[in-house]
mmCIF file of C-alpha atoms in Angstrom:
data_model
loop_
_atom_site.group_PDB
_atom_site.id
_atom_site.type_symbol
_atom_site.label_atom_id
_atom_site.label_comp_id
_atom_site.label_asym_id
_atom_site.label_seq_id
_atom_site.Cartn_x
_atom_site.Cartn_y
_atom_site.Cartn_z
ATOM 1 C CA PRO L 1 9.507 30.435 10.024
ATOM 2 C CA SER L 2 6.785 28.139 11.106
ATOM 3 C CA GLY L 3 3.875 30.123 12.733
ATOM 4 C CA GLU L 4 4.973 33.374 11.232
ATOM 5 C CA ILE L 5 2.331 36.013 10.316
ATOM 6 C CA ILE L 6 2.915 37.472 6.986
ATOM 7 C CA SER L 7 0.907 40.561 5.882
ATOM 8 C CA ALA L 8 0.953 42.487 2.634
ATOM 9 C CA THR L 9 2.785 45.280 4.260
ATOM 10 C CA LYS L 10 5.613 42.915 5.366
ATOM 11 C CA VAL L 11 5.887 41.500 1.845
ATOM 12 C CA SER L 12 5.768 45.004 0.469
ATOM 13 C CA ILE L 13 8.464 46.219 2.736
ATOM 14 C CA TYR L 14 10.898 43.215 2.051
ATOM 15 C CA ASN L 15 10.333 44.041 -1.719
ATOM 16 C CA GLN L 16 11.347 47.446 -1.299
ATOM 17 C CA CYS L 17 14.254 46.929 0.990
ATOM 18 C CA PRO L 18 15.308 43.694 2.700
ATOM 19 C CA VAL L 19 17.271 45.749 5.257
ATOM 20 C CA LYS L 20 14.289 47.908 6.227
ATOM 21 C CA TYR L 21 12.305 44.531 6.789
ATOM 22 C CA GLN L 22 15.091 43.304 9.027
ATOM 23 C CA LEU L 23 15.152 46.507 11.075
ATOM 24 C CA THR L 24 11.495 46.548 11.437
ATOM 25 C CA TYR L 25 10.335 42.960 11.955
ATOM 26 C CA GLU L 26 13.646 41.125 13.171
ATOM 27 C CA TYR L 27 15.131 43.817 15.214
ATOM 28 C CA GLY L 28 11.975 45.875 16.456
ATOM 29 C CA PHE L 29 13.164 49.216 14.949
ATOM 30 C CA SER L 30 9.450 50.533 14.645
ATOM 31 C CA ASN L 31 8.880 50.002 18.441
ATOM 32 C CA ILE L 32 12.141 52.020 19.126
ATOM 33 C CA PHE L 33 10.974 54.660 16.938
ATOM 34 C CA GLU L 34 7.604 54.726 18.728
ATOM 35 C CA LYS L 35 9.370 55.342 21.890
ATOM 36 C CA TYR L 36 11.544 58.120 20.351
ATOM 37 C CA LYS L 37 8.398 59.765 19.253
ATOM 38 C CA LEU L 38 6.893 59.598 22.717
ATOM 39 C CA TRP L 39 10.121 60.902 24.032
ATOM 40 C CA LEU L 40 10.165 63.669 21.823
ATOM 41 C CA ASN L 41 6.758 65.011 22.607
ATOM 42 C CA GLN L 42 7.690 65.324 26.256
ATOM 43 C CA SER L 43 8.743 68.815 27.643
ATOM 44 C CA ASP L 44 12.489 69.572 27.529
ATOM 45 C CA SER L 45 12.777 69.133 31.340
ATOM 46 C CA LYS L 46 11.435 65.423 31.093
ATOM 47 C CA ARG L 47 13.893 64.346 28.386
ATOM 48 C CA SER L 48 16.992 62.873 29.011
ATOM 49 C CA GLY L 49 19.878 61.946 26.724
ATOM 50 C CA TYR L 50 20.655 63.322 23.530
ATOM 51 C CA GLU L 51 18.081 65.180 21.318
ATOM 52 C CA PHE L 52 17.665 64.460 17.927
ATOM 53 C CA ASN L 53 16.089 66.954 15.627
ATOM 54 C CA LEU L 54 14.637 66.141 12.133
ATOM 55 C CA SER L 55 15.125 69.644 10.733
ATOM 56 C CA GLU L 56 18.862 69.503 11.784
ATOM 57 C CA ASP L 57 19.174 66.207 9.975
ATOM 58 C CA LEU L 58 17.322 67.558 6.765
ATOM 59 C CA LYS L 59 19.877 70.453 6.801
ATOM 60 C CA LEU L 60 22.771 67.963 6.240
ATOM 61 C CA ASP L 61 21.136 66.711 3.028
ATOM 62 C CA SER L 62 21.041 68.387 -0.268
ATOM 63 C CA LYS L 63 18.151 70.849 -1.058
ATOM 64 C CA GLU L 64 16.616 68.208 -3.513
ATOM 65 C CA ASN L 65 16.634 65.489 -0.928
ATOM 66 C CA GLU L 66 15.175 67.917 1.781
ATOM 67 C CA LYS L 67 12.267 68.785 -0.692
ATOM 68 C CA SER L 68 11.778 65.386 -1.625
ATOM 69 C CA LYS L 69 11.698 64.229 2.256
ATOM 70 C CA TYR L 70 9.227 67.200 2.916
ATOM 71 C CA LEU L 71 6.809 66.258 0.315
ATOM 72 C CA TYR L 72 6.968 62.490 1.150
ATOM 73 C CA GLY L 73 6.195 63.645 4.770
ATOM 74 C CA GLN L 74 3.344 65.766 3.774
ATOM 75 C CA ALA L 75 1.766 62.794 1.403
ATOM 76 C CA ALA L 76 2.134 60.237 4.355
ATOM 77 C CA ILE L 77 0.503 62.643 6.764
ATOM 78 C CA LYS L 78 -2.330 63.479 4.375
ATOM 79 C CA GLY L 79 -2.924 59.675 3.499
ATOM 80 C CA THR L 80 -2.975 58.702 7.333
ATOM 81 C CA ILE L 81 -5.495 61.378 8.076
ATOM 82 C CA ILE L 82 -7.742 60.523 5.064
ATOM 83 C CA HIS L 83 -7.831 56.914 6.162
ATOM 84 C CA LYS L 84 -8.705 57.740 9.587
ATOM 85 C CA ILE L 85 -11.505 59.818 8.425
ATOM 86 C CA LEU L 86 -12.988 57.135 6.385
ATOM 87 C CA GLN L 87 -12.450 54.522 8.986
ATOM 88 C CA LYS L 88 -14.123 56.552 11.596
ATOM 89 C CA GLU L 89 -16.494 57.853 9.198
ATOM 90 C CA VAL L 90 -16.360 61.467 10.310
ATOM 91 C CA PRO L 91 -19.202 63.587 9.248
ATOM 92 C CA MET L 92 -18.562 66.680 7.243
ATOM 93 C CA LYS L 93 -19.659 69.024 10.264
ATOM 94 C CA LYS L 94 -16.929 67.496 12.429
ATOM 95 C CA LEU L 95 -14.201 67.337 9.855
ATOM 96 C CA GLU L 96 -12.290 70.533 10.438
ATOM 97 C CA VAL L 97 -12.021 69.701 14.213
ATOM 98 C CA PHE L 98 -10.959 66.083 13.446
ATOM 99 C CA ILE L 99 -8.346 67.199 10.913
ATOM 100 C CA SER L 100 -6.881 69.735 13.153
ATOM 101 C CA GLU L 101 -6.560 67.256 16.131
ATOM 102 C CA GLU L 102 -5.045 64.697 13.644
ATOM 103 C CA LEU L 103 -2.547 67.180 12.067
ATOM 104 C CA LYS L 104 -1.383 68.268 15.732
ATOM 105 C CA LYS L 105 -0.459 64.718 16.507
ATOM 106 C CA GLU L 106 1.610 64.291 13.102
ATOM 107 C CA ILE L 107 3.005 67.551 12.740
ATOM 108 C CA ASP L 108 4.753 67.675 16.085
ATOM 109 C CA ILE L 109 7.353 65.223 14.876
ATOM 110 C CA LEU L 110 7.934 66.717 11.359
ATOM 111 C CA GLU L 111 7.957 70.497 12.606
ATOM 112 C CA TYR L 112 5.992 71.943 9.893
ATOM 113 C CA GLU L 113 4.978 75.686 9.829
ATOM 114 C CA ASP L 114 1.554 76.887 10.822
ATOM 115 C CA GLU L 115 0.873 78.014 7.255
ATOM 116 C CA THR L 116 2.075 74.494 5.787
ATOM 117 C CA ALA L 117 -0.192 72.927 8.128
ATOM 118 C CA ALA L 118 -3.313 74.907 7.208
ATOM 119 C CA LYS L 119 -2.692 74.297 3.611
ATOM 120 C CA LEU L 120 -2.449 70.555 4.242
ATOM 121 C CA ALA L 121 -5.709 70.718 6.313
ATOM 122 C CA GLN L 122 -7.499 72.516 3.531
ATOM 123 C CA GLU L 123 -6.169 69.926 0.895
ATOM 124 C CA ILE L 124 -7.429 66.894 3.225
ATOM 125 C CA LYS L 125 -10.788 68.682 3.639
ATOM 126 C CA ASN L 126 -11.221 69.309 -0.170
ATOM 127 C CA GLU L 127 -10.370 65.868 -0.993
ATOM 128 C CA ILE L 128 -12.720 64.385 1.478
ATOM 129 C CA SER L 129 -15.414 66.696 0.336
ATOM 130 C CA ILE L 130 -15.091 65.478 -3.149
ATOM 131 C CA PHE L 131 -15.301 61.923 -2.178
ATOM 132 C CA TYR L 132 -18.296 62.493 0.158
ATOM 133 C CA ASP L 133 -19.909 64.042 -2.779
ATOM 134 C CA SER L 134 -19.272 61.306 -5.284
ATOM 135 C CA ASN L 135 -21.583 58.629 -6.419
ATOM 136 C CA THR L 136 -19.082 56.002 -5.162
ATOM 137 C CA TYR L 137 -19.242 57.065 -1.743
ATOM 138 C CA SER L 138 -23.237 57.420 -2.000
ATOM 139 C CA ASP L 139 -23.183 53.681 -3.230
ATOM 140 C CA ILE L 140 -20.896 52.470 -0.467
ATOM 141 C CA ASN L 141 -23.127 54.225 2.036
ATOM 142 C CA LEU L 142 -26.238 52.314 0.779
ATOM 143 C CA TYR L 143 -25.188 49.276 2.542
ATOM 144 C CA LYS L 144 -25.662 49.059 6.242
ATOM 145 C CA ASP L 145 -24.078 45.744 7.155
ATOM 146 C CA PHE L 146 -20.457 46.124 7.071
ATOM 147 C CA LYS L 147 -17.135 46.305 9.280
ATOM 148 C CA ASN L 148 -14.472 48.930 9.134
ATOM 149 C CA GLU L 149 -10.864 47.623 9.410
ATOM 150 C CA PHE L 150 -11.629 43.974 9.141
ATOM 151 C CA GLU L 151 -8.830 41.838 10.204
ATOM 152 C CA LEU L 152 -8.435 38.561 8.322
ATOM 153 C CA TYR L 153 -6.094 35.515 9.157
ATOM 154 C CA ILE L 154 -5.419 32.550 6.737
ATOM 155 C CA LYS L 155 -3.542 29.614 7.608
ATOM 156 C CA GLU L 156 -1.466 28.664 4.732
ATOM 157 C CA ASN L 157 1.060 25.615 5.100
ATOM 158 C CA ASP L 158 2.955 26.364 8.393
ATOM 159 C CA TYR L 159 2.413 30.102 8.324
ATOM 160 C CA TYR L 160 -0.436 32.554 8.475
ATOM 161 C CA LEU L 161 -1.492 35.416 5.796
ATOM 162 C CA TYR L 162 -2.732 38.545 7.580
ATOM 163 C CA GLY L 163 -4.356 41.587 6.210
ATOM 164 C CA ILE L 164 -6.744 44.301 7.128
ATOM 165 C CA ILE L 165 -9.669 45.370 4.934
ATOM 166 C CA ASP L 166 -10.644 48.769 5.032
ATOM 167 C CA LYS L 167 -14.391 48.047 4.680
ATOM 168 C CA LEU L 168 -16.042 44.567 4.353
ATOM 169 C CA ILE L 169 -19.651 44.911 3.218
ATOM 170 C CA PHE L 170 -22.094 42.057 3.656
ATOM 171 C CA ASP L 171 -24.703 41.959 1.178
ATOM 172 C CA HIS L 172 -26.810 38.835 1.614
ATOM 173 C CA ASP L 173 -24.574 35.841 -0.118
ATOM 174 C CA LYS L 174 -21.826 38.182 -1.228
ATOM 175 C CA LYS L 175 -19.102 40.293 0.201
ATOM 176 C CA ILE L 176 -17.725 43.482 -1.141
ATOM 177 C CA ILE L 177 -14.325 44.423 -0.286
ATOM 178 C CA VAL L 178 -13.468 48.404 -0.224
ATOM 179 C CA ASP L 179 -9.948 49.333 -0.209
ATOM 180 C CA TYR L 180 -9.157 53.178 0.094
ATOM 181 C CA LYS L 181 -6.316 54.631 -1.863
#
C-alpha cells in the first residue's frame, strides 16, 4: 500500500511464510506476544486468565521437534545477546555481568536449566572473546566516527524502504557498512 514502510525483515518474513507476515504485520501478533511475555513474567498472584507453558507445549511434540525447537531457541538467544554486546560495545571486563543479565531476560520465557544457561553464557563469552581478539575487530575499532544501529529510510515510488545498519563508519568521503552475522 501507498506509504508503507518495507524492511528487509518484512520481505524475509513474507518470503519465509506469508501467513506469518500476515499475523505479524497485518494482525499485530507480535504486539500480542510481547504482552504475553510481560504477563508471563508477572508473579502467579498477579496473573489472570489461562496459563500457557512452553515446556508443556513442547511435550506435545515429538522428541525430534522438541530438540529442534530447543536448539533454535538457544541459537536465537545467542545471536540476540551477541548482537547487543556489539551494539553497546560492552568491554571484556563487563562481559560476564552483561551476558548474565541478558540471559535472565531471555531465559525466563524459555525455561532453560541453570546448567544450560551457564553453558550458553560461556559459549557467548568465548565467541565474543575470539572476535574481540581478531584483526577484523581491531580494524573496525580504528575508526572513531561511526554510528551503531543507524536507521535508514528511502522513499521509492509511493512506499519507503527501511533498514538498520549495525555499524555505519564515516571515513572522510566514504562510508563503511558493518553487518554482524
